[in-house]
Amino acid sequence: MKNYALTDFQILRPRHETTQEKGLEWLAKAHAKTEMTKQPDLDGEQLYQDFLQRFMHIGCKPEHIHQRGHELPDFLHHDWPTMEIFRLDQSTFGAGLKQRQEFHDKATDAIFEKYYPLDSLPPKHLIHVSCTGYSSPSSAQKIVSKRSWGDQTLVTHAYHMGCYASIPAIRMGGAFVQTEGGQTDIVHTELCTLHFNPSNHNPDQIVLQSLFADGYIKYSIKPIIDLQRDKSPYLQVVTSHEELIPTSIEAMTWTINDWGFEGTLSKKIPFLIARNIRSFIDAIAKNAGTNAETLLNDALLAIHPGGPKILDHIQEILQLSSEQLRFSRKILQNYGNISSGTLPHMWEAISKDESVIGDTLILGLAFGPGLTIAGIILRKKTF
């Protein structure tokens, strides 16, 4: 059991929100437009219907995701010449990485301004987590400089790890609090939709583009003794664990291309996870001084929803109840996959849900390139 905990969760939503049905329609039109740009004599309506059918067959359906947030206004219309990024009448992939990064920086600068207004107190450490955009100086460094906190707040970047990044970020932040005291803030900024490439019609891209969304969340790591004194509710960190699955290096990738960031997903991922998840649960349970059977019987699970099929596979393998996975499915429905911000969105919901009583254990699991499995056990505390 660690002597620090997570608290003060704060979600900020992107500027725009689109229903999954409308989002899939936009994507189908965008994919059709890229083919029309290459061959103007093609039947645009037929192409649209064909791509829409593919998205509805292969992609994440509206029954699993109700809506997704996005910072970019392009997804609200189909007037391609006026798009900010997806000017598909000029290029089959839209704007290049430089312009996407400029949009990202402007958006994340504004988010840090909202998270740290003028009357904010400086944290001792500030960890910025993202896999969808970075520059130097970062938005985290800019706000520290702007608030004249440069001699009080140290900035650390936890970049390009993907969906499991919250767990190593907490490991870093917890070490800061444990050795130095004070407060460590963690801020996740993810603009996943900025990197869609409508010219790539491969099945894994249909899945990715129908699944990922934008989102922001901030939370703090504080010493338990301070939280108990202030009678503040918190999620105590019990333990964490991380493994690289052998011979899985190509199963999931997140690389940089000329037009933006490019992800790939292998069909083998559910099977690789299925083959290794039980031994992983054994290991993290042992770290917590218990066993896998007791942990799975007692804990509420916050499993990163890399997609509905991932959740279905894990539920079947670990013989979990639907009740244990309700937050995983709820967050997927309400927000989509926000990459590194998804697990913290679940923790925020669990921390505020009065039906989850004090001393409930929460087992968080997430997956990323490597293929990496990362896990964390938290204990909810209320007053």
Coordinates of C-alpha atoms in Angstrom, one line a residue:
M1 CA 0.0 0.0 0.0
K2 CA 1.4 3.4 -1.0
N3 CA 1.3 6.5 1.1
Y4 CA -0.2 8.6 -1.7
A5 CA -3.4 8.8 -3.6
L6 CA -5.3 10.3 -6.6
T7 CA -7.8 13.1 -6.0
D8 CA -9.3 16.2 -7.5
F9 CA -10.3 14.8 -10.9
Q10 CA -11.4 17.5 -13.4
I11 CA -12.7 16.8 -16.9
L12 CA -12.8 19.4 -19.6
R13 CA -14.7 18.5 -22.8
P14 CA -13.5 19.3 -26.3
R15 CA -15.3 22.2 -28.1
H16 CA -17.5 19.9 -30.2
E17 CA -19.4 16.6 -29.8
T18 CA -20.8 14.5 -32.5
T19 CA -23.1 11.4 -32.3
Q20 CA -21.5 8.2 -33.4
E21 CA -24.0 7.8 -36.2
K22 CA -23.2 11.2 -37.6
G23 CA -19.4 10.6 -37.1
L24 CA -19.5 7.4 -39.1
E25 CA -21.4 9.2 -41.9
W26 CA -18.7 11.9 -41.9
L27 CA -15.9 9.4 -42.1
A28 CA -17.6 7.5 -44.9
K29 CA -18.0 10.8 -46.9
A30 CA -14.3 11.6 -46.2
H31 CA -13.1 8.2 -47.4
A32 CA -15.3 8.5 -50.5
K33 CA -14.0 12.1 -51.2
T34 CA -10.3 10.9 -51.2
E35 CA -11.2 8.4 -54.0
M36 CA -13.1 11.2 -55.9
T37 CA -10.1 13.5 -55.6
K38 CA -7.9 10.8 -57.2
Q39 CA -10.6 9.8 -59.8
P40 CA -13.3 12.6 -60.3
D41 CA -15.4 10.4 -62.6
L42 CA -16.3 7.9 -59.9
D43 CA -19.8 7.7 -58.5
G44 CA -19.5 9.6 -55.3
E45 CA -22.8 8.5 -53.8
Q46 CA -22.1 4.8 -54.4
L47 CA -18.6 5.2 -52.9
Y48 CA -20.2 6.9 -49.8
Q49 CA -22.7 4.0 -49.4
D50 CA -19.9 1.4 -49.8
F51 CA -17.7 3.1 -47.2
L52 CA -20.6 3.6 -44.8
Q53 CA -21.4 -0.1 -45.0
R54 CA -17.8 -0.9 -44.2
F55 CA -17.8 1.4 -41.2
M56 CA -21.0 0.0 -39.9
H57 CA -19.7 -3.6 -40.4
I58 CA -16.1 -3.2 -39.2
G59 CA -16.1 -0.1 -37.1
C60 CA -17.4 0.7 -33.6
K61 CA -21.2 0.9 -33.8
P62 CA -23.5 3.5 -32.2
E63 CA -24.7 0.9 -29.8
H64 CA -21.2 0.8 -28.3
I65 CA -20.2 4.5 -28.6
H66 CA -23.0 7.1 -28.4
Q67 CA -21.0 10.2 -29.1
R68 CA -17.4 11.4 -29.3
G69 CA -15.8 14.7 -28.6
H70 CA -13.5 16.5 -31.0
E71 CA -11.6 19.8 -30.9
L72 CA -11.6 20.2 -34.7
P73 CA -14.7 21.8 -36.3
D74 CA -14.1 20.0 -39.6
F75 CA -16.2 17.0 -38.5
L76 CA -19.3 19.2 -38.4
H77 CA -19.7 19.8 -42.1
H78 CA -18.7 18.5 -45.6
D79 CA -17.5 21.7 -47.3
W80 CA -14.1 20.4 -48.1
P81 CA -12.5 23.6 -49.4
T82 CA -13.2 25.4 -46.1
M83 CA -11.8 22.6 -43.8
E84 CA -9.1 23.5 -41.4
I85 CA -7.3 20.2 -41.7
F86 CA -9.2 17.8 -43.9
R87 CA -9.2 19.8 -47.2
L88 CA -9.6 16.5 -49.1
D89 CA -10.3 18.3 -52.4
Q90 CA -6.7 19.4 -52.4
S91 CA -5.0 16.4 -50.8
T92 CA -6.2 12.8 -50.1
F93 CA -4.9 13.0 -46.5
G94 CA -5.5 16.6 -45.7
A95 CA -3.0 18.9 -44.0
G96 CA 0.5 17.8 -43.1
L97 CA 1.9 17.2 -39.6
K98 CA 3.2 20.8 -39.2
Q99 CA -0.3 22.3 -39.5
R100 CA -1.9 19.6 -37.3
Q101 CA 0.7 20.3 -34.6
E102 CA 0.0 24.0 -34.8
F103 CA -3.7 23.3 -34.2
H104 CA -2.8 20.9 -31.4
D105 CA -0.6 23.5 -29.6
K106 CA -3.2 26.2 -29.8
A107 CA -5.8 23.8 -28.3
T108 CA -3.7 22.5 -25.5
D109 CA -2.4 25.9 -24.6
A110 CA -6.0 26.9 -24.0
I111 CA -6.7 23.8 -21.9
F112 CA -3.8 24.6 -19.6
E113 CA -5.1 28.1 -19.2
K114 CA -8.4 26.7 -18.1
Y115 CA -6.9 24.2 -15.7
Y116 CA -4.6 26.9 -14.1
P117 CA -6.4 30.2 -13.8
L118 CA -4.6 33.2 -12.4
D119 CA -5.5 32.4 -8.8
S120 CA -4.2 28.8 -9.0
L121 CA -1.6 27.5 -6.5
P122 CA 1.5 26.0 -8.1
P123 CA 1.9 22.2 -7.8
K124 CA 5.4 20.9 -6.9
H125 CA 5.4 18.8 -10.0
L126 CA 3.4 18.9 -13.2
I127 CA 3.3 15.8 -15.5
H128 CA 1.9 16.3 -19.0
V129 CA 0.7 13.1 -20.6
S130 CA -0.1 12.9 -24.4
C131 CA 0.5 10.7 -27.4
T132 CA -1.2 13.0 -29.9
G133 CA 1.0 16.1 -30.0
Y134 CA 4.1 17.6 -28.5
S135 CA 6.4 20.6 -29.0
S136 CA 9.0 22.2 -26.9
P137 CA 8.3 24.3 -25.0
S138 CA 5.2 22.3 -24.2
S139 CA 1.8 23.7 -23.1
A140 CA 2.8 22.6 -19.6
Q141 CA 6.0 24.6 -19.6
K142 CA 4.3 27.6 -21.1
I143 CA 1.7 27.8 -18.3
V144 CA 4.4 27.4 -15.6
S145 CA 6.4 30.2 -17.2
K146 CA 3.3 32.4 -17.7
R147 CA 2.3 32.0 -14.0
S148 CA 5.9 32.7 -12.9
W149 CA 6.1 29.3 -11.2
G150 CA 9.5 28.4 -12.8
D151 CA 11.2 28.2 -9.4
Q152 CA 8.4 26.2 -7.7
T153 CA 7.1 23.7 -10.3
L154 CA 9.0 21.1 -12.2
V155 CA 7.6 19.9 -15.5
T156 CA 7.9 16.3 -16.7
H157 CA 6.7 15.0 -20.0
A158 CA 5.1 11.5 -20.4
Y159 CA 4.7 11.3 -24.1
H160 CA 4.0 8.8 -26.9
M161 CA 3.1 5.7 -24.8
G162 CA -0.5 5.4 -25.9
C163 CA -3.4 4.2 -23.9
Y164 CA -1.6 2.9 -20.9
A165 CA 0.4 6.1 -20.2
S166 CA -1.6 7.1 -17.1
I167 CA -0.1 4.2 -15.1
P168 CA 3.6 5.1 -15.7
A169 CA 2.7 8.7 -15.1
I170 CA 1.2 7.8 -11.7
R171 CA 4.3 5.8 -11.0
M172 CA 6.5 8.8 -11.7
G173 CA 4.2 11.2 -9.8
G174 CA 3.9 8.9 -6.8
A175 CA 7.7 8.7 -6.6
F176 CA 7.9 12.5 -6.6
V177 CA 5.3 12.8 -3.8
Q178 CA 6.9 9.9 -1.8
T179 CA 10.4 11.4 -1.9
E180 CA 9.6 15.2 -1.8
G181 CA 6.1 15.5 -0.5
G182 CA 3.8 18.2 -1.9
Q183 CA 1.4 17.8 -4.8
T184 CA 2.0 16.4 -8.2
D185 CA -0.6 17.3 -10.9
I186 CA -1.1 15.1 -14.0
V187 CA -2.8 16.6 -17.1
H188 CA -3.8 14.4 -20.1
T189 CA -4.5 16.2 -23.4
E190 CA -5.4 13.9 -26.3
L191 CA -6.5 15.0 -29.7
C192 CA -6.8 11.6 -31.4
T193 CA -9.2 12.7 -34.1
L194 CA -6.6 15.2 -35.4
H195 CA -4.6 12.3 -36.9
F196 CA -7.3 10.5 -38.9
N197 CA -6.2 9.7 -42.5
P198 CA -9.3 9.1 -44.7
S199 CA -7.1 7.9 -47.6
N200 CA -6.2 4.8 -45.7
H201 CA -9.1 2.3 -46.1
N202 CA -7.5 -0.7 -44.3
P203 CA -9.7 -2.5 -41.8
D204 CA -7.6 -1.5 -38.8
Q205 CA -7.9 2.1 -39.9
I206 CA -11.7 1.8 -40.1
V207 CA -11.6 0.5 -36.5
L208 CA -9.3 3.2 -35.3
Q209 CA -11.1 6.1 -36.9
S210 CA -14.5 4.8 -35.6
L211 CA -13.1 4.4 -32.0
F212 CA -10.8 7.2 -31.0
A213 CA -11.9 10.6 -29.6
D214 CA -10.5 13.8 -28.0
G215 CA -10.5 14.5 -24.3
Y216 CA -8.8 16.2 -21.4
I217 CA -8.5 15.4 -17.7
K218 CA -6.5 16.7 -14.8
Y219 CA -6.0 15.1 -11.4
S220 CA -3.5 15.3 -8.5
I221 CA -1.4 13.0 -6.4
K222 CA -1.1 13.9 -2.8
P223 CA 0.2 12.4 0.4
I224 CA -2.5 10.3 2.3
I225 CA -1.8 12.1 5.5
D226 CA -2.8 15.5 3.9
L227 CA -6.0 14.0 2.4
Q228 CA -7.0 12.4 5.7
R229 CA -6.4 15.7 7.5
D230 CA -8.6 17.6 5.0
K231 CA -11.2 14.7 4.9
S232 CA -10.9 14.7 1.1
P233 CA -12.1 11.6 -0.8
Y234 CA -9.4 9.8 -2.7
L235 CA -8.2 6.7 -4.6
Q236 CA -5.3 5.3 -2.7
V237 CA -2.6 3.6 -4.9
V238 CA -2.1 0.0 -3.7
T239 CA 0.3 -1.2 -6.3
S240 CA 1.0 -1.2 -10.1
H241 CA 2.6 -3.6 -12.5
E242 CA 3.7 -3.5 -16.2
E243 CA 4.8 -6.2 -18.7
L244 CA 5.9 -6.4 -22.3
I245 CA 4.3 -9.4 -24.0
P246 CA 7.0 -11.5 -25.7
T247 CA 7.1 -11.6 -29.5
S248 CA 4.4 -9.0 -29.9
I249 CA 6.4 -6.0 -31.0
E250 CA 4.5 -5.5 -34.3
A251 CA 1.0 -6.0 -32.8
M252 CA 0.3 -2.4 -32.1
T253 CA 2.3 0.6 -33.4
W254 CA 2.1 4.4 -33.1
T255 CA 4.5 6.2 -35.4
I256 CA 5.0 9.5 -37.1
N257 CA 4.2 10.0 -40.8
D258 CA 4.4 13.0 -43.1
W259 CA 0.7 13.8 -42.6
G260 CA 0.4 13.0 -38.9
F261 CA 0.6 10.2 -36.4
E262 CA -0.2 6.7 -37.7
G263 CA -1.5 3.8 -35.6
T264 CA -1.8 0.2 -36.6
L265 CA -3.6 -2.7 -34.9
S266 CA -3.1 -6.4 -35.5
K267 CA -6.0 -8.8 -35.4
K268 CA -3.8 -10.8 -33.0
I269 CA -4.2 -8.3 -30.1
P270 CA -7.2 -9.9 -28.4
F271 CA -5.5 -13.3 -28.6
L272 CA -2.2 -12.0 -27.3
I273 CA -4.0 -10.3 -24.4
A274 CA -6.1 -13.4 -23.7
R275 CA -3.0 -15.6 -23.6
N276 CA -1.2 -13.4 -21.1
I277 CA -3.8 -11.7 -19.0
R278 CA -4.2 -14.4 -16.3
S279 CA -0.5 -14.5 -15.5
F280 CA -0.5 -10.7 -15.4
I281 CA -3.4 -10.7 -12.9
D282 CA -1.4 -13.3 -10.8
A283 CA 1.6 -10.9 -10.7
I284 CA -0.3 -7.7 -9.8
A285 CA -2.3 -9.6 -7.2
K286 CA 0.8 -10.9 -5.6
N287 CA 2.2 -7.4 -5.5
A288 CA -0.9 -6.4 -3.5
G289 CA -0.5 -9.2 -1.1
T290 CA -3.4 -11.2 -2.4
N291 CA -4.2 -13.7 -5.1
A292 CA -5.9 -13.4 -8.5
E293 CA -9.1 -15.2 -7.5
T294 CA -9.7 -13.0 -4.4
L295 CA -8.8 -9.8 -6.4
L296 CA -11.2 -10.6 -9.3
N297 CA -14.0 -11.5 -6.8
D298 CA -13.6 -8.3 -4.8
A299 CA -12.5 -5.6 -7.3
L300 CA -14.4 -3.3 -9.6
L301 CA -12.6 -3.3 -12.9
A302 CA -11.6 -0.3 -15.0
I303 CA -10.4 -1.9 -18.2
H304 CA -9.3 0.4 -21.0
P305 CA -11.8 -0.2 -23.8
G306 CA -9.6 -0.7 -26.7
G307 CA -12.8 -1.7 -28.3
P308 CA -15.9 -3.7 -27.4
K309 CA -14.3 -6.9 -28.5
I310 CA -11.4 -6.4 -26.1
L311 CA -13.8 -6.0 -23.2
D312 CA -15.8 -9.1 -24.3
H313 CA -12.7 -11.2 -24.5
I314 CA -11.4 -10.2 -21.1
Q315 CA -14.8 -10.6 -19.5
E316 CA -15.1 -14.1 -20.8
I317 CA -11.5 -15.1 -19.9
L318 CA -11.6 -13.7 -16.4
Q319 CA -15.3 -14.7 -15.9
L320 CA -16.2 -11.2 -14.9
S321 CA -19.8 -10.0 -14.3
S322 CA -21.3 -7.2 -16.3
E323 CA -21.5 -5.2 -13.1
Q324 CA -17.7 -5.3 -12.7
L325 CA -17.2 -3.9 -16.2
R326 CA -19.9 -1.3 -16.1
F327 CA -17.6 1.7 -15.9
S328 CA -15.5 0.4 -18.8
R329 CA -18.5 0.2 -21.0
K330 CA -20.1 3.4 -19.7
I331 CA -17.0 5.5 -20.5
L332 CA -16.7 4.0 -24.0
Q333 CA -20.3 4.8 -24.6
N334 CA -20.1 8.3 -23.4
Y335 CA -16.7 9.4 -24.7
G336 CA -15.2 6.8 -27.0
N337 CA -11.5 5.9 -26.6
I338 CA -9.5 8.9 -25.4
S339 CA -6.2 7.1 -25.4
S340 CA -4.3 7.8 -22.2
G341 CA -7.2 9.8 -20.8
T342 CA -9.6 6.9 -20.8
L343 CA -8.6 5.2 -17.5
P344 CA -8.6 8.5 -15.6
H345 CA -12.1 9.2 -16.9
M346 CA -13.2 5.9 -15.3
W347 CA -11.5 6.7 -12.1
E348 CA -13.2 10.1 -12.0
A349 CA -16.6 8.4 -12.5
I350 CA -15.9 5.8 -9.8
S351 CA -14.7 8.4 -7.3
K352 CA -18.0 10.4 -7.7
D353 CA -20.3 7.4 -7.8
E354 CA -21.9 7.0 -4.4
S355 CA -22.9 3.4 -5.2
V356 CA -19.2 2.5 -5.1
I357 CA -18.7 2.3 -1.4
G358 CA -15.5 3.2 0.6
D359 CA -12.7 0.5 0.6
T360 CA -13.8 -0.8 -2.8
L361 CA -10.8 -2.1 -4.7
I362 CA -10.4 -0.9 -8.3
L363 CA -8.3 -2.9 -10.8
G364 CA -7.2 -0.8 -13.8
L365 CA -5.8 -2.4 -16.9
A366 CA -4.6 -0.8 -20.1
F367 CA -2.7 -1.9 -23.2
G368 CA -0.3 -0.2 -25.6
P369 CA 2.5 -0.6 -28.1
G370 CA 5.1 -3.1 -27.1
L371 CA 2.7 -5.0 -26.7
T372 CA 2.4 -3.6 -23.2
I373 CA 0.0 -4.6 -20.4
A374 CA -0.1 -2.1 -17.6
G375 CA -2.2 -2.4 -14.4
I376 CA -2.9 -0.5 -11.2
I377 CA -4.9 -1.3 -8.1
L378 CA -6.6 1.5 -6.3
R379 CA -8.7 1.6 -3.1
K380 CA -11.5 4.1 -2.8
K381 CA -11.6 6.1 0.4
T382 CA -14.5 8.3 1.5
F383 CA -15.4 10.4 4.6

